[in-house]
CSV table of C-alpha atoms and ligand atoms in Angstrom, one decimal:
chain,number,residue,atom,x,y,z
Z,209,MET,CA,0.0,0.0,-0.2
Z,210,THR,CA,1.5,3.4,-1.1
Z,211,ILE,CA,0.2,6.1,1.1
Z,212,ALA,CA,1.2,9.5,-0.5
Z,213,ILE,CA,0.7,12.7,1.8
Z,214,VAL,CA,0.9,15.9,-0.1
Z,215,GLY,CA,2.1,18.7,2.2
Z,216,GLY,CA,4.6,18.6,5.4
Z,217,GLY,CA,2.8,20.9,7.5
Z,218,PRO,CA,1.7,20.1,11.1
Z,219,GLY,CA,-1.2,18.1,9.7
Z,220,GLY,CA,0.9,16.0,7.0
Z,221,LEU,CA,3.6,15.4,9.4
Z,222,ALA,CA,1.5,14.2,12.4
Z,223,LEU,CA,-0.1,11.7,9.9
Z,224,ALA,CA,3.2,10.4,8.9
Z,225,ARG,CA,4.5,10.0,12.3
Z,226,VAL,CA,1.2,8.3,13.7
Z,227,LEU,CA,1.4,6.0,10.7
Z,228,HIS,CA,5.2,5.2,11.4
Z,229,VAL,CA,4.3,4.5,15.0
Z,230,ASN,CA,2.0,2.0,13.9
Z,231,GLY,CA,4.3,0.4,11.6
Z,232,ILE,CA,2.9,2.0,8.3
Z,233,ASP,CA,5.2,3.6,5.7
Z,234,ALA,CA,4.1,6.9,3.9
Z,235,VAL,CA,5.8,9.3,1.7
Z,236,VAL,CA,5.3,13.2,2.2
Z,237,TYR,CA,5.6,15.2,-0.9
Z,238,GLU,CA,6.6,18.8,0.4
Z,239,ARG,CA,7.1,21.8,-1.9
Z,240,ASP,CA,9.8,23.5,0.1
Z,241,HIS,CA,13.1,22.6,-0.9
Z,242,SER,CA,14.3,22.0,2.7
Z,243,ARG,CA,13.2,22.3,6.4
Z,244,GLN,CA,15.1,25.6,6.4
Z,245,ALA,CA,13.8,27.0,2.9
Z,246,ARG,CA,11.2,29.3,4.6
Z,247,GLY,CA,10.6,31.0,7.8
Z,248,GLN,CA,7.9,29.2,9.7
Z,249,GLY,CA,6.3,32.4,11.3
Z,250,GLY,CA,5.3,32.9,14.7
Z,251,MET,CA,3.8,30.8,17.7
Z,252,LEU,CA,1.0,28.3,18.0
Z,253,ASP,CA,-1.0,27.7,20.8
Z,254,ILE,CA,-1.2,24.0,21.3
Z,255,HIS,CA,-4.4,22.9,23.3
Z,256,ALA,CA,-4.5,20.1,25.8
Z,257,ASP,CA,-7.6,18.3,24.1
Z,258,THR,CA,-6.6,18.6,20.4
Z,259,GLY,CA,-3.1,19.3,19.3
Z,260,GLN,CA,-1.5,17.9,22.4
Z,261,ARG,CA,-3.7,14.7,22.3
Z,262,ALA,CA,-2.3,14.3,18.7
Z,263,LEU,CA,1.3,14.6,19.9
Z,264,ARG,CA,0.4,11.9,22.6
Z,265,GLU,CA,-0.7,9.7,19.8
Z,266,ALA,CA,2.2,10.4,18.1
Z,267,GLY,CA,4.6,9.5,21.2
Z,268,LEU,CA,5.8,13.0,21.1
Z,269,ILE,CA,4.3,14.6,24.1
Z,270,ASP,CA,7.6,14.6,26.2
Z,271,GLY,CA,9.5,16.3,23.3
Z,272,PHE,CA,6.6,18.8,22.8
Z,273,HIS,CA,6.9,19.6,26.8
Z,274,ALA,CA,10.4,20.3,26.1
Z,275,ILE,CA,9.9,23.0,23.6
Z,276,ALA,CA,6.5,24.3,24.8
Z,277,ARG,CA,6.3,27.6,26.6
Z,278,GLY,CA,4.1,27.7,29.5
Z,279,GLU,CA,4.5,31.2,30.1
Z,280,GLY,CA,3.5,31.9,26.4
Z,281,GLN,CA,0.0,31.6,27.8
Z,282,ASP,CA,0.1,35.1,29.3
Z,283,MET,CA,-2.3,37.4,27.7
Z,284,ARG,CA,-3.0,41.3,27.7
Z,285,LEU,CA,-6.0,42.7,26.1
Z,286,LEU,CA,-6.1,46.6,25.9
Z,287,GLU,CA,-8.2,49.3,24.2
Z,288,PRO,CA,-6.6,51.8,21.8
Z,289,ASP,CA,-6.4,54.5,24.5
Z,290,GLY,CA,-4.1,52.2,26.5
Z,291,THR,CA,-6.8,50.9,28.8
Z,292,LEU,CA,-5.9,47.4,30.3
Z,293,LEU,CA,-9.1,45.4,30.1
Z,294,VAL,CA,-7.5,42.0,30.9
Z,295,GLN,CA,-4.0,40.6,32.1
Z,296,GLU,CA,-3.5,36.9,32.7
Z,297,ASP,CA,-0.2,35.9,34.1
Z,298,THR,CA,0.6,32.3,34.3
Z,299,PRO,CA,1.6,30.8,37.5
Z,300,ASP,CA,4.9,28.6,37.3
Z,301,ASP,CA,2.9,25.5,38.2
Z,302,ALA,CA,-0.1,26.3,35.8
Z,303,PRO,CA,-1.1,23.2,34.0
Z,304,LEU,CA,0.1,23.5,30.1
Z,305,ALA,CA,-3.5,23.8,28.7
Z,306,ARG,CA,-2.6,26.0,25.7
Z,307,PRO,CA,1.2,26.5,25.8
Z,308,GLU,CA,2.9,28.3,22.9
Z,309,VAL,CA,5.3,26.7,20.6
Z,310,ASP,CA,7.5,28.3,18.0
Z,311,ARG,CA,6.1,26.8,14.7
Z,312,ALA,CA,9.7,25.7,13.5
Z,313,ASP,CA,10.4,24.1,16.8
Z,314,LEU,CA,7.2,21.9,16.4
Z,315,ARG,CA,7.9,21.3,12.8
Z,316,ASN,CA,11.4,20.2,13.7
Z,317,LEU,CA,10.0,18.0,16.5
Z,318,LEU,CA,7.9,16.0,13.8
Z,319,LEU,CA,10.3,15.9,11.1
Z,320,ASP,CA,13.0,14.4,13.6
Z,321,SER,CA,10.7,11.5,14.4
Z,322,LEU,CA,10.4,10.5,10.9
Z,323,PRO,CA,12.5,7.9,9.2
Z,324,ASP,CA,14.9,9.5,6.7
Z,325,HIS,CA,13.6,10.0,3.2
Z,326,THR,CA,10.0,10.0,4.5
Z,327,VAL,CA,9.9,13.5,3.3
Z,328,ARG,CA,10.7,14.2,-0.4
Z,329,TRP,CA,11.6,17.8,-0.4
Z,330,GLY,CA,11.1,19.9,-3.7
Z,331,HIS,CA,8.1,18.1,-4.7
Z,332,ALA,CA,5.5,20.7,-5.5
Z,333,LEU,CA,2.2,19.0,-6.7
Z,334,ASP,CA,1.0,20.6,-9.9
Z,335,HIS,CA,-2.2,18.4,-10.4
Z,336,VAL,CA,-3.4,14.8,-10.2
Z,337,GLU,CA,-4.6,12.9,-13.3
Z,338,ASP,CA,-5.8,9.4,-13.6
Z,339,GLY,CA,-4.3,8.4,-10.3
Z,340,VAL,CA,-1.0,9.8,-10.9
Z,341,LEU,CA,0.7,12.8,-9.1
Z,342,HIS,CA,2.2,15.3,-11.4
Z,343,PHE,CA,4.7,17.6,-9.8
Z,344,ALA,CA,6.0,20.9,-10.8
Z,345,ASP,CA,9.4,19.8,-11.9
Z,346,GLY,CA,7.9,17.2,-14.3
Z,347,SER,CA,8.2,14.1,-12.1
Z,348,THR,CA,5.5,11.9,-11.2
Z,349,ALA,CA,4.3,9.3,-8.6
Z,350,THR,CA,1.5,7.0,-8.1
Z,351,TYR,CA,-0.5,6.1,-4.9
Z,352,ASP,CA,-3.0,3.9,-3.4
Z,353,LEU,CA,-4.2,6.3,-0.9
Z,354,LEU,CA,-3.7,10.1,-1.5
Z,355,VAL,CA,-3.9,12.5,1.3
Z,356,GLY,CA,-4.2,16.3,0.7
Z,357,ALA,CA,-2.5,17.9,3.7
Z,358,ASP,CA,-1.3,20.8,1.2
Z,359,GLY,CA,-3.0,23.8,3.1
Z,360,ALA,CA,-5.2,26.6,2.0
Z,361,ALA,CA,-4.4,26.4,-1.6
Z,362,SER,CA,-4.8,22.6,-1.8
Z,363,ARG,CA,-4.2,21.0,-5.3
Z,364,VAL,CA,-5.8,17.8,-4.0
Z,365,ARG,CA,-8.9,19.3,-2.8
Z,366,PRO,CA,-10.5,19.6,-6.3
Z,367,LEU,CA,-10.6,15.8,-6.3
Z,368,LEU,CA,-13.4,16.0,-3.7
Z,369,THR,CA,-15.2,19.1,-3.7
Z,370,ASP,CA,-15.6,22.5,-5.9
Z,371,ALA,CA,-15.3,24.5,-2.9
Z,372,ARG,CA,-12.8,27.4,-3.0
Z,373,PRO,CA,-11.5,29.6,-0.2
Z,374,ALA,CA,-13.1,32.9,-0.1
Z,375,HIS,CA,-11.5,36.3,1.1
Z,376,ALA,CA,-12.5,36.7,4.7
Z,377,GLY,CA,-12.2,40.6,4.9
Z,378,GLN,CA,-8.9,40.6,6.8
Z,379,HIS,CA,-5.4,41.6,6.0
Z,380,ALA,CA,-2.6,41.4,8.1
Z,381,VAL,CA,0.9,43.1,8.0
Z,382,GLU,CA,3.6,41.2,10.2
Z,383,LEU,CA,6.7,43.2,11.5
Z,384,CYS,CA,9.3,42.0,13.8
Z,385,ILE,CA,11.4,43.5,16.8
Z,386,PRO,CA,14.4,41.0,17.0
Z,387,ASP,CA,16.1,40.5,20.5
Z,388,ALA,CA,13.6,42.8,22.1
Z,389,ASP,CA,14.8,42.5,25.8
Z,390,ARG,CA,18.0,44.1,24.7
Z,391,THR,CA,17.0,46.3,22.0
Z,392,HIS,CA,13.7,47.7,23.3
Z,393,PRO,CA,13.5,46.5,27.1
Z,394,ASP,CA,10.5,48.9,27.6
Z,395,LEU,CA,8.4,47.6,24.8
Z,396,ALA,CA,9.3,43.9,25.6
Z,397,ALA,CA,8.0,44.5,29.1
Z,398,MET,CA,4.8,46.1,27.9
Z,399,VAL,CA,4.2,43.0,25.6
Z,400,GLY,CA,5.0,40.5,28.4
Z,401,ARG,CA,5.8,36.9,28.0
Z,402,GLY,CA,2.8,35.9,25.8
Z,403,ASN,CA,0.2,37.6,23.7
Z,404,PHE,CA,-0.7,41.3,23.7
Z,405,TRP,CA,-3.9,42.5,21.9
Z,406,VAL,CA,-5.2,46.1,21.3
Z,407,LEU,CA,-8.4,45.9,19.7
Z,408,GLY,CA,-9.9,48.8,17.8
Z,409,ASN,CA,-12.7,49.7,15.5
Z,410,GLY,CA,-11.8,47.4,12.4
Z,411,LYS,CA,-8.3,47.3,13.4
Z,412,THR,CA,-6.0,45.2,15.7
Z,413,LEU,CA,-2.4,45.7,17.0
Z,414,ALA,CA,-1.2,42.5,18.3
Z,415,ALA,CA,2.3,41.6,19.6
Z,416,GLN,CA,3.7,38.0,20.6
Z,417,ARG,CA,6.9,37.1,22.3
Z,418,ASN,CA,8.5,34.3,20.5
Z,419,GLY,CA,11.0,31.7,21.7
Z,420,ASP,CA,14.0,33.1,20.3
Z,421,GLY,CA,13.6,36.5,21.9
Z,422,ARG,CA,12.0,38.2,19.1
Z,423,VAL,CA,8.5,40.0,19.3
Z,424,ARG,CA,6.3,39.8,16.3
Z,425,VAL,CA,3.9,42.5,15.6
Z,426,TYR,CA,0.9,42.1,13.6
Z,427,ALA,CA,-1.3,45.1,12.3
Z,428,VAL,CA,-4.7,43.6,11.3
Z,429,PHE,CA,-7.2,45.3,9.2
Z,430,TYR,CA,-10.7,43.9,8.9
Z,431,ASN,CA,-13.8,44.5,6.6
Z,432,THR,CA,-11.2,44.8,3.9
Z,433,PRO,CA,-11.8,44.2,0.1
Z,434,GLU,CA,-9.8,41.3,-1.4
Z,435,ASP,CA,-7.4,43.7,-3.3
Z,436,TRP,CA,-6.6,45.8,-0.2
Z,437,PHE,CA,-3.0,45.5,-0.4
Z,438,THR,CA,-3.0,47.2,-3.9
Z,439,THR,CA,-5.8,49.5,-3.3
Z,440,SER,CA,-5.0,50.8,0.5
Z,441,GLY,CA,-1.9,52.5,-0.8
Z,442,ILE,CA,0.3,50.7,1.9
Z,443,PRO,CA,3.8,51.1,0.4
Z,444,LEU,CA,4.7,47.4,0.9
Z,445,ASP,CA,7.9,47.6,-1.3
Z,446,ASP,CA,9.5,49.8,1.1
Z,447,PRO,CA,9.8,48.7,4.9
Z,448,ALA,CA,10.4,52.1,6.6
Z,449,ALA,CA,7.6,53.5,4.5
Z,450,THR,CA,5.3,50.8,5.5
Z,451,ARG,CA,6.2,51.3,9.3
Z,452,ALA,CA,5.5,55.1,8.9
Z,453,TRP,CA,2.3,54.4,6.8
Z,454,LEU,CA,1.1,52.1,9.7
Z,455,VAL,CA,1.9,54.6,12.4
Z,456,GLU,CA,-0.1,57.1,10.5
Z,457,GLU,CA,-3.1,54.7,10.2
Z,458,PHE,CA,-2.9,53.9,14.1
Z,459,ALA,CA,-2.2,57.9,14.9
Z,460,ASP,CA,-5.0,58.3,17.4
Z,461,TRP,CA,-3.8,55.1,19.3
Z,462,HIS,CA,-1.8,55.4,22.7
Z,463,PRO,CA,2.0,56.3,21.6
Z,464,ASP,CA,3.2,53.2,23.2
Z,465,PHE,CA,1.4,51.2,20.6
Z,466,LEU,CA,2.9,53.4,17.9
Z,467,ALA,CA,6.3,52.9,19.3
Z,468,LEU,CA,6.1,48.9,18.9
Z,469,ILE,CA,5.6,49.6,15.0
Z,470,ALA,CA,8.5,52.1,14.8
Z,471,ALA,CA,10.7,49.9,16.7
Z,472,CYS,CA,10.5,47.0,14.1
Z,473,ASP,CA,13.1,46.0,11.8
Z,474,ASP,CA,12.7,45.7,7.9
Z,475,THR,CA,11.2,42.4,8.0
Z,476,VAL,CA,7.4,42.7,6.5
Z,477,GLN,CA,5.2,40.0,5.8
Z,478,THR,CA,1.8,40.0,4.4
Z,479,ARG,CA,-1.1,37.8,5.0
Z,480,SER,CA,-4.7,38.0,3.1
Z,481,ILE,CA,-7.0,35.6,5.1
Z,482,SER,CA,-9.5,33.4,3.4
Z,483,THR,CA,-11.8,30.6,4.7
Z,484,LEU,CA,-13.7,27.6,3.5
Z,485,PRO,CA,-17.3,27.4,4.1
Z,486,VAL,CA,-18.1,26.3,7.5
Z,487,GLY,CA,-19.3,22.7,7.8
Z,488,LEU,CA,-17.8,21.9,4.2
Z,489,THR,CA,-18.2,18.1,3.5
Z,490,TRP,CA,-17.9,16.0,0.5
Z,491,GLU,CA,-18.9,12.4,-0.6
Z,492,PRO,CA,-16.0,9.8,0.4
Z,493,ARG,CA,-13.9,8.6,-2.1
Z,494,PRO,CA,-12.0,5.3,-1.6
Z,495,ASP,CA,-8.6,6.6,-2.4
Z,496,VAL,CA,-8.4,10.2,-1.6
Z,497,THR,CA,-9.0,12.5,1.6
Z,498,LEU,CA,-8.1,15.8,3.0
Z,499,LEU,CA,-6.9,17.2,6.3
Z,500,GLY,CA,-6.0,20.5,7.9
Z,501,ASP,CA,-6.6,23.6,6.3
Z,502,ALA,CA,-7.2,21.9,3.1
Z,503,ALA,CA,-10.3,20.5,4.3
Z,504,HIS,CA,-11.3,23.3,6.7
Z,505,LEU,CA,-9.5,26.6,6.4
Z,506,MET,CA,-11.0,28.6,9.1
Z,507,PRO,CA,-10.2,32.2,10.5
Z,508,PRO,CA,-6.7,32.4,12.4
Z,509,VAL,CA,-7.9,32.6,15.9
Z,510,GLY,CA,-6.1,29.5,17.4
Z,511,GLU,CA,-7.7,26.4,16.1
Z,512,GLY,CA,-6.3,25.7,12.7
Z,513,ALA,CA,-3.1,23.8,13.8
Z,514,ASN,CA,-4.6,22.3,16.6
Z,515,MET,CA,-7.3,20.7,14.2
Z,516,ALA,CA,-4.6,19.9,11.6
Z,517,LEU,CA,-2.6,17.9,14.2
Z,518,LEU,CA,-5.5,16.0,15.5
Z,519,ASP,CA,-6.7,15.2,11.8
Z,520,GLY,CA,-3.4,13.8,11.0
Z,521,ALA,CA,-3.3,11.6,14.3
Z,522,LEU,CA,-7.0,10.4,13.9
Z,523,LEU,CA,-6.4,9.6,10.2
Z,524,GLY,CA,-3.2,7.6,11.2
Z,525,LEU,CA,-5.3,5.6,13.8
Z,526,ALA,CA,-8.1,5.0,11.5
Z,527,LEU,CA,-5.6,3.5,8.8
Z,528,ALA,CA,-4.0,1.6,11.6
Z,529,ALA,CA,-7.4,0.1,12.7
Z,530,HIS,CA,-8.3,-0.8,9.2
Z,531,PRO,CA,-5.0,-1.6,7.4
Z,532,ASP,CA,-6.7,-3.8,4.7
Z,533,ASP,CA,-9.6,-1.5,4.3
Z,534,ILE,CA,-8.8,2.0,3.4
Z,535,PRO,CA,-12.3,3.1,2.2
Z,536,THR,CA,-13.7,2.1,5.8
Z,537,ALA,CA,-10.8,4.2,7.4
Z,538,ILE,CA,-11.5,7.1,5.5
Z,539,LYS,CA,-15.3,7.0,6.2
Z,540,ASP,CA,-14.6,6.7,9.9
Z,541,TYR,CA,-12.1,9.5,9.9
Z,542,GLU,CA,-14.2,11.8,7.7
Z,543,ARG,CA,-17.2,11.2,9.9
Z,544,GLU,CA,-15.4,12.4,13.1
Z,545,MET,CA,-13.3,15.1,11.3
Z,546,PHE,CA,-16.5,16.8,9.7
Z,547,ASP,CA,-18.3,17.0,13.0
Z,548,ARG,CA,-15.5,18.2,15.1
Z,549,THR,CA,-14.0,20.8,12.6
Z,550,SER,CA,-17.3,22.3,11.9
Z,551,THR,CA,-17.7,23.1,15.4
Z,552,ALA,CA,-14.3,24.5,15.5
Z,553,ALA,CA,-14.9,26.6,12.2
Z,554,ARG,CA,-18.2,27.9,13.7
Z,555,MET,CA,-16.6,29.1,17.0
Z,556,SER,CA,-13.7,30.8,15.0
Z,557,ALA,CA,-16.1,32.3,12.7
Z,558,ARG,CA,-18.0,33.7,15.6
Z,559,ILE,CA,-14.7,35.2,17.1
Z,560,HIS,CA,-13.7,36.6,13.7
Z,561,GLU,CA,-17.1,38.4,13.6
Z,562,MET,CA,-16.4,39.9,17.0
Z,563,LEU,CA,-12.9,41.2,15.9
Z,564,CYS,CA,-14.6,42.9,12.9
Z,565,ALA,CA,-17.0,44.7,15.0
Z,566,PRO,CA,-16.6,48.4,16.1
Z,567,ASP,CA,-16.7,47.4,19.8
Z,568,ALA,CA,-14.3,44.3,19.3
Z,569,SER,CA,-12.6,45.0,22.8
Z,570,ARG,CA,-15.7,45.1,24.6
Z,571,ARG,CA,-17.1,42.0,22.8
Z,572,MET,CA,-14.0,40.0,23.4
Z,573,LEU,CA,-13.9,41.0,27.1
Z,574,THR,CA,-17.3,39.6,27.5
Z,575,PHE,CA,-16.3,36.7,25.7
Z,576,PHE,CA,-13.2,36.1,27.8
Z,577,ARG,CA,-15.2,36.6,31.2
Z,578,ARG,CA,-17.6,33.8,30.1
Z,579,GLU,CA,-15.0,31.3,28.9
E,115,LIG,C1,-1.2,34.6,10.9
E,115,LIG,C2,-1.8,33.1,11.5
E,115,LIG,C3,-1.7,32.9,12.7
E,115,LIG,C4,-2.1,31.6,13.1
E,115,LIG,N1,-2.1,31.4,14.5
E,115,LIG,C5,-2.6,30.1,14.8
E,115,LIG,C6,-2.5,29.4,16.1
E,115,LIG,O1,-2.1,30.5,17.1
E,115,LIG,N2,-2.9,28.4,16.6
E,115,LIG,C7,-3.6,27.4,15.6
E,115,LIG,O2,-4.0,26.5,15.9
E,115,LIG,N3,-3.5,27.8,14.2
E,115,LIG,C8,-3.0,29.1,14.0
E,115,LIG,N4,-3.0,29.4,12.6
E,115,LIG,C9,-3.7,28.4,11.5
E,115,LIG,C10,-2.6,27.4,11.2
E,115,LIG,O3,-1.4,28.1,10.8
E,115,LIG,C11,-2.9,26.4,10.1
E,115,LIG,O4,-4.5,26.1,10.4
E,115,LIG,C12,-2.3,25.2,10.1
E,115,LIG,O5,-0.8,25.6,9.7
E,115,LIG,C13,-2.5,24.0,9.2
E,115,LIG,O6,-1.7,23.0,9.0
E,115,LIG,P1,-1.7,22.2,7.7
E,115,LIG,O7,-0.7,21.2,8.1
E,115,LIG,O8,-3.0,21.9,7.3
E,115,LIG,O9,-1.3,23.1,6.6
E,115,LIG,P2,-0.1,24.1,6.4
E,115,LIG,O10,0.6,24.6,7.7
E,115,LIG,O11,-0.5,25.2,5.5
E,115,LIG,O12,1.0,23.2,5.6
E,115,LIG,C14,0.8,22.9,4.4
E,115,LIG,C15,2.2,22.3,3.7
E,115,LIG,O13,2.1,21.8,2.3
E,115,LIG,C16,3.0,22.5,1.6
E,115,LIG,N5,2.4,22.4,0.3
E,115,LIG,C17,1.4,23.4,-0.1
E,115,LIG,N6,1.2,23.4,-1.5
E,115,LIG,C18,2.0,22.4,-1.9
E,115,LIG,C19,1.9,21.7,-2.9
E,115,LIG,N7,1.2,21.9,-4.2
E,115,LIG,N8,2.6,20.6,-3.1
E,115,LIG,C20,3.4,20.1,-2.1
E,115,LIG,N9,3.4,20.7,-0.9
E,115,LIG,C21,2.5,21.9,-0.7
E,115,LIG,C22,3.2,23.7,2.2
E,115,LIG,O14,4.6,24.1,1.9
E,115,LIG,C23,3.1,23.5,3.8
E,115,LIG,O15,4.6,22.8,4.2
E,115,LIG,C24,-2.4,30.8,12.3
E,115,LIG,C25,-2.7,31.1,10.7
E,115,LIG,C26,-2.1,32.3,10.4
E,115,LIG,C27,-2.2,32.7,8.8
């Protein structure tokens, strides 16, 4: 049986690892040319009942605890005028309910747990035709089971559904303060050890402490048209001008928040957020399935990677339970996955709606008090 997993993100790698633990081989075709080819981005909060459950099934929970940052659970929520609404500081002995982990550390943990040659780097899937994978470099491969773990713009998804991601009215500009404790100790102290959120009318300024001492800063704009990066006038080709533009955009916010933007270096990344329809399903096929963002892309409010990890682990367990009956394994996996991830997508959509609202900070305050 040849299991081809397209995509070596958290979901695809969790699947490969759980299969390996259960004595089943798989091949992961990954577009990146190496594990260092691309920065993996910031932090992920990994939840006890989903992402951590997956890592336990993968036999990696101890390794995870070694790289998890419990203090990253700290959270500060503020209003644009500087009013502090919520401050949660994590006691040293607090349970690791939602610790933060650097994306790169998590990916390395998963990659290091796989036999050599499981991941075939530099294999960008172009299309699938008559049961054959065609890669961008002209090479091909066959499979008995194909798993699309290739994220938002999945090339496998069209085999199962016509659904496409739609723009969610959100754009983010990601900036960075390297070595923040040394270079900007006052701002580092303001951000604290975890997540720092300032929620305004249609805009958010967020900052996040990373394990390597950098602070990532996100300027997020809501209710934006799809072409906002080209129509807003933001001069993305010039980092200094981008910072100046953002400072102007947030000019009526507390000066300390503007200082966060001004302190960033020239690293600028952009994100245009899209989502799949909540509750997306498809008719099962005996030889193809999807997991993670390829199956249920949702607003980035803390569920996506957790769901992807658990999808991968549970699909691996379903295949291990039915090694000679892939169609049954797929049906069992998809039934549970559709149900679980539609609940998470509905909740994520509700939080996204709150963040888009003019009174986002008050709504989120009420939400946190109820949680
Ligand atoms: C700004 C931001 C912040 C987020 N924060 C959080 C958070 O705190 N917590 C959380 O749970 N989630 C978070 N998410 C969501 C999370 O990043 C995703 O849900 C998660 O990464 C999905 O994992 P995945 O394995 O399905 O896909 P991905 O992580 O997208 O991995 C897909 C992999 O497939 C590869 N690939 C893509 N196309 C091809 C191709 N054609 N051929 C071969 N390989 C291909 C890619 O290179 C990649 O390695 C955030 C998302 C964003 C945008």
